[in-house]
mmCIF file of C-alpha atoms in Angstrom:
data_model
loop_
_atom_site.group_PDB
_atom_site.id
_atom_site.type_symbol
_atom_site.label_atom_id
_atom_site.label_comp_id
_atom_site.label_asym_id
_atom_site.label_seq_id
_atom_site.Cartn_x
_atom_site.Cartn_y
_atom_site.Cartn_z
ATOM 1 C CA MET A 7 29.755 58.437 38.045
ATOM 2 C CA PRO A 8 28.910 54.944 39.406
ATOM 3 C CA PRO A 9 30.663 53.718 42.559
ATOM 4 C CA LYS A 10 33.953 51.834 42.102
ATOM 5 C CA TYR A 11 32.557 48.585 43.480
ATOM 6 C CA LEU A 12 30.399 48.237 40.367
ATOM 7 C CA TYR A 13 33.548 47.800 38.274
ATOM 8 C CA ILE A 14 34.811 44.778 40.200
ATOM 9 C CA ILE A 15 33.716 41.690 38.273
ATOM 10 C CA ASP A 16 34.811 38.133 39.048
ATOM 11 C CA ILE A 17 35.407 36.662 35.587
ATOM 12 C CA TYR A 18 36.985 33.371 36.617
ATOM 13 C CA SER A 19 34.990 30.180 36.151
ATOM 14 C CA PRO A 20 35.317 27.604 38.899
ATOM 15 C CA VAL A 21 37.594 24.790 37.713
ATOM 16 C CA LYS A 22 35.288 22.141 39.207
ATOM 17 C CA LEU A 23 32.442 23.388 37.020
ATOM 18 C CA VAL A 24 34.593 23.265 33.889
ATOM 19 C CA ASP A 25 35.870 19.784 34.880
ATOM 20 C CA ILE A 26 32.346 18.456 34.391
ATOM 21 C CA SER A 27 32.077 19.753 30.825
ATOM 22 C CA VAL A 28 35.610 18.633 29.890
ATOM 23 C CA LYS A 29 34.875 15.136 31.168
ATOM 24 C CA ALA A 30 31.461 14.958 29.468
ATOM 25 C CA SER A 31 32.642 16.254 26.098
ATOM 26 C CA SER A 32 35.921 14.401 25.562
ATOM 27 C CA ASN A 33 37.287 10.888 25.332
ATOM 28 C CA LYS A 34 40.613 9.453 26.484
ATOM 29 C CA ASN A 35 42.909 10.486 23.592
ATOM 30 C CA ASP A 36 41.042 13.562 22.355
ATOM 31 C CA ILE A 37 42.809 16.857 21.762
ATOM 32 C CA GLY A 38 41.104 20.006 22.994
ATOM 33 C CA PHE A 39 41.108 23.463 21.412
ATOM 34 C CA ASP A 40 40.139 26.644 23.223
ATOM 35 C CA SER A 41 40.138 29.663 20.930
ATOM 36 C CA PHE A 42 38.698 31.932 23.640
ATOM 37 C CA VAL A 43 41.187 31.089 26.387
ATOM 38 C CA GLY A 44 40.264 34.024 28.648
ATOM 39 C CA SER A 45 41.441 33.198 32.148
ATOM 40 C CA GLY A 46 42.620 29.705 31.148
ATOM 41 C CA THR A 47 40.164 27.701 33.222
ATOM 42 C CA VAL A 48 39.575 25.123 30.472
ATOM 43 C CA ALA A 49 43.327 24.688 30.013
ATOM 44 C CA VAL A 50 43.799 24.172 33.762
ATOM 45 C CA SER A 51 41.021 21.588 33.808
ATOM 46 C CA ALA A 52 42.439 19.721 30.800
ATOM 47 C CA LYS A 53 45.945 19.761 32.286
ATOM 48 C CA LYS A 54 44.620 18.277 35.537
ATOM 49 C CA LYS A 55 43.070 15.440 33.536
ATOM 50 C CA GLN A 56 46.291 14.952 31.522
ATOM 51 C CA LYS A 57 44.621 15.853 28.231
ATOM 52 C CA LYS A 58 46.270 17.686 25.361
ATOM 53 C CA ILE A 59 44.875 21.144 24.712
ATOM 54 C CA TYR A 60 45.790 23.932 22.341
ATOM 55 C CA TRP A 61 44.830 27.551 22.862
ATOM 56 C CA PHE A 62 45.690 31.015 21.638
#
């Protein structure tokens, strides 16, 4: 059996990194859609930039 520390995985993307892609791939009144919301990093980034985003 592998040691327990091998099961600890940091799955969260840094919001600053996602901010770059949100800014580069959207315009002022665009609406975003994240079908693979995961930890919600894209939604947090969009909310900070006052953009509309839908996810499920």
